[in-house]
GROMACS .gro file of C-alpha atoms in nm:
model
  490
    1MET     CA    1   2.799   5.180  -0.452
    2ALA     CA    2   3.163   5.061  -0.514
    3GLN     CA    3   3.416   5.066  -0.873
    4LYS     CA    4   3.421   4.735  -0.988
    5ASP     CA    5   3.770   4.716  -1.002
    6ASP     CA    6   3.798   4.715  -0.616
    7ARG     CA    7   3.726   4.344  -0.612
    8ILE     CA    8   3.485   4.398  -0.300
    9LEU     CA    9   3.234   4.193  -0.137
   10LEU     CA   10   2.927   4.453  -0.031
   11LEU     CA   11   2.657   4.120  -0.002
   12ASN     CA   12   2.304   4.221  -0.043
   13ALA     CA   13   2.408   4.623  -0.050
   14PRO     CA   14   2.143   4.818  -0.145
   15ARG     CA   15   2.161   4.875  -0.552
   16LEU     CA   16   2.201   5.246  -0.666
   17PRO     CA   17   2.105   5.438  -0.835
   18LEU     CA   18   1.718   5.409  -0.661
   19PRO     CA   19   1.418   5.443  -0.845
   20ASP     CA   20   1.297   5.793  -0.849
   21ASP     CA   21   0.980   5.679  -0.643
   22LYS     CA   22   1.192   5.507  -0.352
   23LEU     CA   23   1.445   5.780  -0.293
   24GLU     CA   24   1.168   6.067  -0.298
   25GLU     CA   25   0.990   5.873  -0.048
   26LEU     CA   26   1.338   5.754   0.165
   27THR     CA   27   1.475   6.111   0.164
   28GLY     CA   28   1.120   6.211   0.295
   29ASP     CA   29   1.167   6.049   0.581
   30LEU     CA   30   1.510   6.110   0.660
   31HIS     CA   31   1.378   6.467   0.718
   32ASP     CA   32   1.090   6.352   0.937
   33TYR     CA   33   1.320   6.156   1.133
   34ALA     CA   34   1.647   6.402   1.133
   35HIS     CA   35   1.364   6.648   1.340
   36ALA     CA   36   1.187   6.414   1.582
   37HIS     CA   37   1.484   6.346   1.657
   38GLY     CA   38   1.793   6.604   1.694
   39LEU     CA   39   1.965   6.527   1.410
   40VAL     CA   40   1.935   6.951   1.296
   41MET     CA   41   2.128   7.221   1.255
   42ARG     CA   42   2.039   7.624   1.260
   43LEU     CA   43   2.036   7.830   0.957
   44ALA     CA   44   2.260   7.987   0.838
   45SER     CA   45   2.058   8.287   0.755
   46ASP     CA   46   2.017   8.297   1.108
   47LYS     CA   47   2.261   8.084   1.334
   48MET     CA   48   2.169   8.299   1.691
   49SER     CA   49   1.869   8.130   1.711
   50SER     CA   50   1.697   7.745   1.713
   51ALA     CA   51   1.332   7.851   1.676
   52VAL     CA   52   1.362   7.740   1.322
   53CYS     CA   53   1.617   7.469   1.234
   54GLN     CA   54   1.710   7.298   0.943
   55THR     CA   55   1.810   6.889   0.852
   56THR     CA   56   2.166   6.830   0.917
   57PRO     CA   57   2.355   6.802   0.564
   58LEU     CA   58   2.379   6.377   0.567
   59THR     CA   59   2.427   6.064   0.296
   60LEU     CA   60   2.072   5.884   0.241
   61LEU     CA   61   2.256   5.544   0.315
   62PRO     CA   62   2.591   5.434   0.467
   63SER     CA   63   2.925   5.489   0.246
   64PRO     CA   64   3.115   5.111   0.183
   65PHE     CA   65   3.426   5.148   0.382
   66PRO     CA   66   3.695   4.808   0.409
   67LYS     CA   67   3.663   4.679   0.739
   68ASN     CA   68   4.000   4.589   0.822
   69VAL     CA   69   4.082   4.964   0.736
   70PHE     CA   70   3.795   5.079   0.990
   71ASP     CA   71   3.908   4.823   1.245
   72ASP     CA   72   4.284   4.967   1.246
   73ALA     CA   73   4.156   5.307   1.339
   74VAL     CA   74   3.952   5.145   1.605
   75ARG     CA   75   4.253   4.968   1.694
   76ILE     CA   76   4.518   5.259   1.745
   77GLN     CA   77   4.273   5.500   1.894
   78ASN     CA   78   4.391   5.433   2.262
   79LEU     CA   79   4.780   5.467   2.148
   80TYR     CA   80   4.739   5.803   1.997
   81ALA     CA   81   4.497   5.939   2.345
   82SER     CA   82   4.815   5.815   2.522
   83LEU     CA   83   5.034   5.981   2.253
   84TYR     CA   84   4.902   6.341   2.301
   85HIS     CA   85   4.837   6.290   2.672
   86TYR     CA   86   5.224   6.194   2.736
   87ILE     CA   87   5.339   6.489   2.462
   88ALA     CA   88   5.095   6.759   2.624
   89TYR     CA   89   5.318   6.741   2.967
   90ASP     CA   90   5.673   6.761   2.761
   91PHE     CA   91   5.690   7.193   2.810
   92ASP     CA   92   6.048   7.235   2.633
   93PHE     CA   93   5.969   6.964   2.353
   94LEU     CA   94   5.660   7.204   2.267
   95ILE     CA   95   5.771   7.518   2.306
   96ASP     CA   96   6.144   7.435   2.136
   97ILE     CA   97   5.924   7.259   1.746
   98HIS     CA   98   5.719   7.567   1.779
   99LYS     CA   99   6.008   7.837   1.829
  100ASN     CA  100   6.000   7.961   1.400
  101VAL     CA  101   5.596   7.886   1.407
  102VAL     CA  102   5.594   8.169   1.667
  103LYS     CA  103   5.786   8.413   1.465
  104THR     CA  104   5.502   8.460   1.254
  105ASP     CA  105   5.172   8.293   1.358
  106GLU     CA  106   5.060   8.469   1.656
  107PHE     CA  107   4.796   8.267   1.786
  108THR     CA  108   4.991   7.992   1.803
  109ARG     CA  109   5.264   8.262   1.990
  110ASN     CA  110   4.994   8.362   2.214
  111MET     CA  111   4.920   7.936   2.338
  112VAL     CA  112   5.309   7.894   2.387
  113GLU     CA  113   5.282   8.232   2.591
  114ILE     CA  114   5.080   8.109   2.844
  115LEU     CA  115   5.225   7.735   2.816
  116LYS     CA  116   5.537   7.918   2.938
  117LYS     CA  117   5.320   8.100   3.229
  118VAL     CA  118   5.159   7.739   3.295
  119LYS     CA  119   5.537   7.624   3.293
  120ALA     CA  120   5.675   7.857   3.530
  121GLN     CA  121   5.401   7.872   3.757
  122GLY     CA  122   5.333   7.462   3.769
  123LEU     CA  123   5.008   7.348   3.721
  124LYS     CA  124   4.710   7.357   3.987
  125GLN     CA  125   4.548   7.108   3.835
  126PRO     CA  126   4.753   6.753   3.765
  127ILE     CA  127   4.421   6.576   3.649
  128THR     CA  128   4.404   6.642   3.297
  129LEU     CA  129   4.137   6.559   3.045
  130ALA     CA  130   4.161   6.462   2.637
  131ILE     CA  131   3.853   6.405   2.419
  132GLN     CA  132   3.959   6.349   2.130
  133ARG     CA  133   3.857   6.239   1.782
  134SER     CA  134   4.163   6.139   1.506
  135ASP     CA  135   4.031   6.170   1.173
  136TYR     CA  136   4.227   5.960   0.850
  137MET     CA  137   4.161   5.857   0.494
  138CYS     CA  138   4.072   5.515   0.351
  139HIS     CA  139   4.459   5.554   0.094
  140LYS     CA  140   4.478   5.396  -0.197
  141ASP     CA  141   4.863   5.290  -0.211
  142GLN     CA  142   4.960   5.370  -0.562
  143TYR     CA  143   5.195   5.084  -0.591
  144SER     CA  144   5.047   4.802  -0.419
  145ALA     CA  145   4.641   4.917  -0.500
  146GLU     CA  146   4.556   4.797  -0.148
  147TYR     CA  147   4.360   5.031   0.081
  148GLY     CA  148   4.534   5.195   0.417
  149LEU     CA  149   4.489   5.448   0.708
  150LYS     CA  150   4.610   5.786   0.698
  151GLN     CA  151   4.564   6.014   0.929
  152ILE     CA  152   4.428   6.375   0.866
  153GLU     CA  153   4.488   6.519   1.169
  154ILE     CA  154   4.371   6.535   1.537
  155ASN     CA  155   4.132   6.720   1.730
  156ASN     CA  156   4.206   6.789   2.054
  157ILE     CA  157   3.943   7.035   2.079
  158ALA     CA  158   3.563   7.092   2.037
  159SER     CA  159   3.581   6.777   1.850
  160SER     CA  160   3.248   6.791   1.709
  161MET     CA  161   2.972   6.592   1.551
  162GLY     CA  162   2.915   6.303   1.776
  163ALA     CA  163   2.549   6.330   1.847
  164HIS     CA  164   2.468   6.405   1.452
  165ALA     CA  165   2.658   6.058   1.378
  166GLN     CA  166   2.535   5.861   1.618
  167ARG     CA  167   2.169   5.911   1.525
  168LEU     CA  168   2.274   5.897   1.129
  169THR     CA  169   2.363   5.564   1.230
  170ASP     CA  170   2.024   5.473   1.376
  171TRP     CA  171   1.900   5.626   1.050
  172HIS     CA  172   2.109   5.417   0.829
  173ILE     CA  173   2.005   5.103   1.028
  174ARG     CA  174   1.683   5.177   0.951
  175VAL     CA  175   1.683   5.236   0.616
  176LEU     CA  176   1.874   4.936   0.556
  177LYS     CA  177   1.565   4.743   0.672
  178ALA     CA  178   1.322   4.970   0.460
  179LEU     CA  179   1.565   4.815   0.137
  180GLU     CA  180   1.507   4.487   0.271
  181VAL     CA  181   1.873   4.408   0.360
  182PRO     CA  182   1.875   4.109   0.601
  183ASP     CA  183   1.924   4.191   0.972
  184ASP     CA  184   2.249   3.943   0.981
  185VAL     CA  185   2.391   4.169   0.696
  186ILE     CA  186   2.325   4.498   0.868
  187LYS     CA  187   2.457   4.378   1.178
  188ARG     CA  188   2.807   4.303   1.039
  189ALA     CA  189   2.836   4.623   0.826
  190ILE     CA  190   2.720   4.863   1.051
  191PRO     CA  191   2.933   4.920   1.359
  192GLU     CA  192   2.756   5.040   1.661
  193ASN     CA  193   2.800   5.422   1.740
  194LYS     CA  194   2.797   5.605   2.066
  195PRO     CA  195   3.000   5.862   2.115
  196ILE     CA  196   2.759   6.064   2.321
  197ALA     CA  197   2.779   5.838   2.597
  198MET     CA  198   3.152   5.828   2.600
  199ILE     CA  199   3.232   6.203   2.606
  200ALA     CA  200   2.987   6.272   2.887
  201GLU     CA  201   3.111   5.966   3.083
  202ALA     CA  202   3.461   6.165   3.008
  203LEU     CA  203   3.300   6.452   3.136
  204PHE     CA  204   3.122   6.358   3.448
  205LYS     CA  205   3.467   6.118   3.578
  206ALA     CA  206   3.624   6.469   3.540
  207TRP     CA  207   3.352   6.667   3.790
  208SER     CA  208   3.332   6.336   3.948
  209HIS     CA  209   3.712   6.406   4.040
  210PHE     CA  210   3.662   6.732   4.160
  211ASN     CA  211   3.419   6.651   4.433
  212ASN     CA  212   3.257   6.903   4.502
  213PRO     CA  213   2.817   6.831   4.364
  214SER     CA  214   2.766   7.215   4.329
  215ALA     CA  215   3.096   7.262   4.099
  216TRP     CA  216   3.029   7.380   3.772
  217VAL     CA  217   3.050   7.203   3.450
  218LEU     CA  218   3.164   7.531   3.202
  219VAL     CA  219   3.103   7.515   2.847
  220VAL     CA  220   3.313   7.709   2.635
  221VAL     CA  221   3.121   7.794   2.331
  222GLU     CA  222   3.168   8.048   2.033
  223ASN     CA  223   2.979   8.396   2.009
  224VAL     CA  224   2.773   8.245   1.737
  225ASN     CA  225   2.735   7.874   1.692
  226GLN     CA  226   2.511   7.703   1.381
  227ASN     CA  227   2.593   7.360   1.536
  228GLN     CA  228   2.452   7.399   1.879
  229ILE     CA  229   2.197   7.127   1.871
  230ASP     CA  230   2.473   6.876   1.842
  231GLN     CA  231   2.674   6.998   2.131
  232ARG     CA  232   2.354   7.000   2.347
  233HIS     CA  233   2.307   6.646   2.337
  234VAL     CA  234   2.642   6.593   2.515
  235GLU     CA  235   2.515   6.823   2.821
  236TYR     CA  236   2.177   6.583   2.806
  237GLU     CA  237   2.335   6.318   2.833
  238LEU     CA  238   2.572   6.451   3.121
  239GLU     CA  239   2.245   6.491   3.310
  240LYS     CA  240   2.119   6.158   3.299
  241LEU     CA  241   2.451   6.064   3.447
  242GLY     CA  242   2.415   6.322   3.740
  243VAL     CA  243   2.543   6.619   3.728
  244PRO     CA  244   2.225   6.883   3.793
  245MET     CA  245   2.147   7.104   3.487
  246THR     CA  246   2.132   7.364   3.784
  247CYS     CA  247   2.568   7.298   3.761
  248ILE     CA  248   2.628   7.303   3.357
  249ILE     CA  249   2.696   7.673   3.243
  250ARG     CA  250   2.724   7.787   2.888
  251ARG     CA  251   2.964   8.135   2.806
  252THR     CA  252   3.195   8.274   2.550
  253LEU     CA  253   3.535   8.352   2.608
  254THR     CA  254   3.431   8.729   2.705
  255GLN     CA  255   3.202   8.670   2.878
  256CYS     CA  256   3.478   8.435   3.043
  257HIS     CA  257   3.654   8.723   3.151
  258ASP     CA  258   3.392   8.966   3.277
  259GLN     CA  259   3.278   8.674   3.484
  260LEU     CA  260   3.537   8.455   3.595
  261SER     CA  261   3.800   8.501   3.888
  262LEU     CA  262   4.079   8.299   4.078
  263ASN     CA  263   4.048   8.281   4.402
  264GLU     CA  264   4.366   8.257   4.666
  265SER     CA  265   4.352   7.906   4.612
  266SER     CA  266   4.363   7.903   4.254
  267ASP     CA  267   4.015   7.818   4.243
  268LEU     CA  268   3.838   7.971   3.916
  269ILE     CA  269   3.537   8.140   4.039
  270ILE     CA  270   3.141   8.182   3.850
  271ASP     CA  271   2.879   8.304   4.037
  272GLY     CA  272   3.061   8.252   4.381
  273ARG     CA  273   3.076   7.891   4.250
  274PRO     CA  274   3.426   7.646   4.150
  275VAL     CA  275   3.429   7.550   3.839
  276ALA     CA  276   3.548   7.185   3.835
  277ILE     CA  277   3.564   7.161   3.440
  278VAL     CA  278   3.628   7.361   3.152
  279TYR     CA  279   3.475   7.215   2.815
  280PHE     CA  280   3.630   7.381   2.548
  281ARG     CA  281   3.384   7.366   2.245
  282ALA     CA  282   3.566   7.705   2.110
  283GLY     CA  283   3.891   7.875   2.126
  284TYR     CA  284   4.069   7.674   1.867
  285SER     CA  285   4.018   7.934   1.637
  286PRO     CA  286   4.209   8.302   1.608
  287ASP     CA  287   3.856   8.457   1.563
  288HIS     CA  288   3.754   8.323   1.900
  289TYR     CA  289   4.000   8.544   2.095
  290PRO     CA  290   3.912   8.923   1.864
  291THR     CA  291   4.060   9.132   2.135
  292ASN     CA  292   4.332   9.066   2.446
  293LYS     CA  293   4.048   8.953   2.682
  294GLU     CA  294   3.957   8.681   2.525
  295TRP     CA  295   4.342   8.587   2.604
  296GLU     CA  296   4.338   8.678   2.910
  297ALA     CA  297   4.006   8.427   3.000
  298ARG     CA  298   4.189   8.175   2.858
  299GLU     CA  299   4.491   8.230   3.060
  300ARG     CA  300   4.299   8.241   3.402
  301MET     CA  301   4.149   7.935   3.344
  302GLU     CA  302   4.462   7.771   3.245
  303LEU     CA  303   4.627   7.915   3.592
  304SER     CA  304   4.341   7.765   3.746
  305THR     CA  305   4.261   7.430   3.994
  306ALA     CA  306   3.965   7.330   3.716
  307ILE     CA  307   4.009   7.039   3.524
  308LYS     CA  308   4.020   7.189   3.147
  309THR     CA  309   3.980   6.949   2.836
  310PRO     CA  310   4.202   7.071   2.653
  311TRP     CA  311   4.445   7.192   2.894
  312ILE     CA  312   4.666   7.460   2.705
  313GLY     CA  313   4.944   7.169   2.699
  314LEU     CA  314   4.744   6.958   2.501
  315GLN     CA  315   4.630   7.245   2.239
  316VAL     CA  316   4.912   7.350   2.163
  317ALA     CA  317   4.992   6.965   2.069
  318ASN     CA  318   4.719   6.987   1.892
  319THR     CA  319   4.931   7.168   1.575
  320LYS     CA  320   5.049   7.039   1.223
  321LYS     CA  321   5.388   7.158   1.361
  322THR     CA  322   5.375   6.848   1.594
  323GLN     CA  323   5.222   6.659   1.361
  324GLN     CA  324   5.492   6.710   1.124
  325VAL     CA  325   5.760   6.639   1.417
  326LEU     CA  326   5.646   6.289   1.534
  327SER     CA  327   5.709   6.203   1.144
  328GLU     CA  328   6.123   6.259   1.180
  329ASP     CA  329   6.326   5.975   1.217
  330GLY     CA  330   6.281   5.866   1.619
  331VAL     CA  331   6.046   6.188   1.788
  332LEU     CA  332   5.737   5.902   1.789
  333GLU     CA  333   5.965   5.700   2.001
  334ARG     CA  334   6.062   5.901   2.241
  335PHE     CA  335   5.693   5.891   2.369
  336VAL     CA  336   5.598   5.549   2.256
  337GLY     CA  337   5.799   5.289   2.441
  338LYS     CA  338   5.722   4.986   2.275
  339PRO     CA  339   5.819   4.918   1.939
  340ARG     CA  340   5.479   4.770   1.809
  341GLU     CA  341   5.272   5.019   1.905
  342ALA     CA  342   5.479   5.308   1.777
  343ARG     CA  343   5.536   5.102   1.466
  344ASP     CA  344   5.092   5.100   1.468
  345ILE     CA  345   5.080   5.476   1.457
  346ARG     CA  346   5.405   5.532   1.244
  347THR     CA  347   5.182   5.307   0.953
  348SER     CA  348   4.909   5.583   0.989
  349PHE     CA  349   5.117   5.871   0.917
  350ALA     CA  350   5.066   6.064   0.568
  351GLY     CA  351   5.424   6.245   0.466
  352MET     CA  352   5.447   6.559   0.607
  353TRP     CA  353   5.763   6.799   0.554
  354ALA     CA  354   5.790   7.147   0.764
  355LEU     CA  355   5.900   7.430   0.523
  356GLU     CA  356   6.149   7.586   0.705
  357ASN     CA  357   6.351   7.270   0.695
  358LYS     CA  358   6.656   7.292   0.507
  359ASP     CA  359   6.758   6.932   0.445
  360GLU     CA  360   6.833   6.811   0.095
  361ILE     CA  361   6.483   6.574   0.120
  362THR     CA  362   6.312   6.879   0.238
  363LEU     CA  363   6.422   7.085  -0.093
  364LYS     CA  364   6.368   6.798  -0.303
  365VAL     CA  365   5.978   6.764  -0.144
  366VAL     CA  366   5.882   7.126  -0.163
  367GLN     CA  367   6.073   7.098  -0.568
  368GLY     CA  368   5.829   6.785  -0.608
  369ALA     CA  369   5.519   6.972  -0.481
  370GLN     CA  370   5.603   7.231  -0.750
  371LYS     CA  371   5.622   7.028  -1.037
  372HIS     CA  372   5.346   6.783  -0.962
  373PRO     CA  373   5.068   7.028  -0.743
  374ASP     CA  374   4.846   6.721  -0.761
  375ALA     CA  375   5.031   6.489  -0.499
  376PHE     CA  376   5.002   6.750  -0.229
  377VAL     CA  377   4.862   7.006   0.019
  378LEU     CA  378   4.970   7.282   0.151
  379LYS     CA  379   4.812   7.321   0.511
  380PRO     CA  380   4.790   7.619   0.789
  381GLN     CA  381   4.867   7.555   1.140
  382THR     CA  382   4.500   7.666   1.305
  383GLU     CA  383   4.280   7.442   1.292
  384GLY     CA  384   3.877   7.401   1.281
  385GLY     CA  385   3.823   7.389   0.878
  386ALA     CA  386   4.113   7.655   0.828
  387ALA     CA  387   4.187   7.695   0.456
  388LEU     CA  388   4.395   7.409   0.276
  389HIS     CA  389   4.589   7.524  -0.063
  390THR     CA  390   4.666   7.333  -0.355
  391GLY     CA  391   4.697   7.369  -0.689
  392ASP     CA  392   4.840   7.668  -0.853
  393GLU     CA  393   4.758   7.874  -0.536
  394MET     CA  394   5.032   7.622  -0.342
  395VAL     CA  395   5.248   7.616  -0.609
  396GLN     CA  396   5.278   8.021  -0.606
  397MET     CA  397   5.289   8.036  -0.246
  398LEU     CA  398   5.594   7.821  -0.225
  399GLN     CA  399   5.754   8.036  -0.416
  400GLU     CA  400   5.700   8.383  -0.246
  401LEU     CA  401   5.622   8.276   0.108
  402PRO     CA  402   5.941   8.481   0.298
  403GLU     CA  403   6.140   8.294   0.481
  404GLU     CA  404   6.017   8.425   0.832
  405GLU     CA  405   5.625   8.249   0.796
  406ARG     CA  406   5.741   7.953   0.611
  407GLY     CA  407   5.745   7.789   0.976
  408ALA     CA  408   5.350   7.845   0.984
  409TYR     CA  409   5.302   7.615   0.689
  410ILE     CA  410   5.299   7.231   0.633
  411LEU     CA  411   5.340   7.066   0.293
  412MET     CA  412   5.188   6.716   0.297
  413GLU     CA  413   5.143   6.403   0.115
  414LYS     CA  414   4.760   6.443  -0.071
  415LEU     CA  415   4.605   6.124  -0.050
  416ARG     CA  416   4.368   5.919  -0.262
  417PRO     CA  417   4.094   5.868  -0.129
  418MET     CA  418   3.828   5.530  -0.250
  419ILE     CA  419   3.559   5.684  -0.451
  420ILE     CA  420   3.220   5.562  -0.354
  421GLU     CA  421   2.878   5.699  -0.501
  422ASN     CA  422   2.611   5.753  -0.287
  423TYR     CA  423   2.314   6.027  -0.223
  424LEU     CA  424   2.385   6.390  -0.058
  425VAL     CA  425   2.094   6.514   0.114
  426VAL     CA  426   2.136   6.912   0.227
  427ALA     CA  427   1.841   7.087   0.328
  428GLN     CA  428   1.635   7.270   0.047
  429LYS     CA  429   1.895   7.154  -0.188
  430PRO     CA  430   1.798   6.886  -0.448
  431VAL     CA  431   1.942   6.530  -0.336
  432THR     CA  432   2.262   6.491  -0.535
  433PHE     CA  433   2.382   6.118  -0.648
  434ALA     CA  434   2.746   6.248  -0.601
  435LYS     CA  435   3.074   6.015  -0.657
  436ALA     CA  436   3.204   6.083  -0.338
  437VAL     CA  437   3.521   6.049  -0.113
  438SER     CA  438   3.487   5.986   0.264
  439GLU     CA  439   3.693   6.070   0.584
  440LEU     CA  440   3.655   5.861   0.918
  441GLY     CA  441   3.734   6.024   1.289
  442ILE     CA  442   3.722   5.783   1.559
  443TYR     CA  443   3.660   5.901   1.887
  444GLY     CA  444   3.857   5.876   2.256
  445TYR     CA  445   3.941   6.005   2.566
  446ALA     CA  446   4.262   6.063   2.786
  447PHE     CA  447   4.143   6.092   3.205
  448GLY     CA  448   4.411   6.147   3.450
  449ALA     CA  449   4.751   6.269   3.611
  450LYS     CA  450   5.058   6.270   3.364
  451ASP     CA  451   5.186   5.914   3.444
  452ALA     CA  452   4.861   5.661   3.468
  453PRO     CA  453   4.554   5.813   3.213
  454GLU     CA  454   4.287   5.606   3.145
  455LEU     CA  455   4.217   5.555   2.814
  456LYS     CA  456   3.901   5.498   2.627
  457THR     CA  457   3.769   5.454   2.252
  458ALA     CA  458   3.391   5.479   2.123
  459GLY     CA  459   3.175   5.616   1.877
  460HIS     CA  460   3.286   5.709   1.516
  461LEU     CA  461   3.205   5.989   1.238
  462LEU     CA  462   3.270   5.976   0.889
  463ARG     CA  463   3.218   6.272   0.681
  464THR     CA  464   3.149   6.243   0.307
  465LYS     CA  465   3.216   6.504   0.048
  466PRO     CA  466   3.185   6.538  -0.369
  467GLU     CA  467   3.562   6.370  -0.468
  468THR     CA  468   3.604   6.754  -0.654
  469THR     CA  469   3.563   6.901  -0.325
  470ALA     CA  470   3.900   6.983  -0.172
  471MET     CA  471   3.794   7.115   0.191
  472GLY     CA  472   3.581   6.926   0.438
  473GLY     CA  473   3.396   6.990   0.718
  474VAL     CA  474   2.963   7.015   0.755
  475ALA     CA  475   2.927   7.303   0.967
  476ALA     CA  476   3.187   7.473   0.671
  477GLY     CA  477   2.902   7.336   0.428
  478TYR     CA  478   3.203   7.143   0.257
  479ALA     CA  479   3.065   6.784   0.330
  480VAL     CA  480   2.772   6.622   0.534
  481VAL     CA  481   2.757   6.344   0.777
  482ASP     CA  482   2.770   5.971   0.685
  483THR     CA  483   2.781   5.585   0.865
  484PRO     CA  484   3.010   5.344   0.769
  485PHE     CA  485   2.902   5.020   0.539
  486LEU     CA  486   3.193   4.784   0.686
  487TYR     CA  487   3.311   4.558   0.349
  488GLU     CA  488   3.566   4.292   0.357
  489PHE     CA  489   3.757   4.202   0.031
  490ILE     CA  490   3.735   3.877  -0.129
   0.00000   0.00000   0.00000
């Protein structure tokens, strides 16, 4: 499961490849387990219905991941949740750093315009909620050859796959037992993974704070949603905590425009009842706003007393531009007062550069990217699996991007993730034994007023894809859900 030159200790881990008969047996067992436990997705050919579903793309076995790197990601999650909580309230900072982005990026421009209106009118709801997943790679330093934590991105909206990750962890414990891995090894190697309970807890806190037992939990969803089952598990857990099923409602942004209104007290009303919490599972991509109606609905929500996750300040803070600006000297320290905490966060930053900057360092980095395209990637501002640009395509874009469009992109250091081997299981396709790379996501939340957020970290998601695949995303078809098998260096 690991390269020999990594000098790692994986006591009693399954030896690969597995015998053919054992592989066939376990794969069949996995499909049965997935359908029995809701570890499924809608068909790509019928994303509007759950009548027939398929196994979510998964790994057969957990994948090796350095324990020290995993522990670092868990340790700093509260720091990241706190950081973005505070950034979201700094209206002037967010508006200023996006001033070049909004010139050509219509999506970000519309977000910033709503933020300006919220600033002008004042927050109708001072309590905010961030349900966050911070994504990292286990990066191998080219000089020390040691593995360390490097952040890919922050997800402050529609942080998904928690239910699938939680259930796959249970499966992987089961399959390790079937392969006769000792219980004490499993206990040390497979960390507890319960993000759905934490996410539901955060939503319940928000609903309870609103202090109206008939108020809605409004889940804003996409028009077409292949990964609906993963979302539903959050709602079911929320019901267990005491939110009546009759208080949970799912609506698209278009439906929100037609059905939501504001009363004189700025309460957000649907069917005569106020909305306590708006839980955005959509709204992170330009195609979620096909007309002005959807933007009008979003503005109505942001100017209401409903608690939003995320609220507009938090989503504007979720751009690659914010991530890049935080990496500049002194900016992070503006929001993190303790030097050690700022150091811990900054250590996880990958190299990022704004194309519109004209300083000598940035110009040299851009020239370096053109000469050595394998060492960089070009990323747009939008979230939710937007395309990366690499190789010759990236070089061409760096040469041809008009000056006014450069602010919509960020140049980023290409990381060198650890390569492992595992079986990738995708419905209706042969099982693939592949060399692969993984991306670790840690879930957490920040809830409360501006000056005193309540923080919590719980649960994780490992996504694994063939090492030759540049794109990511399980729903997009590039990656599979995985579980870390933690190990320590000798």
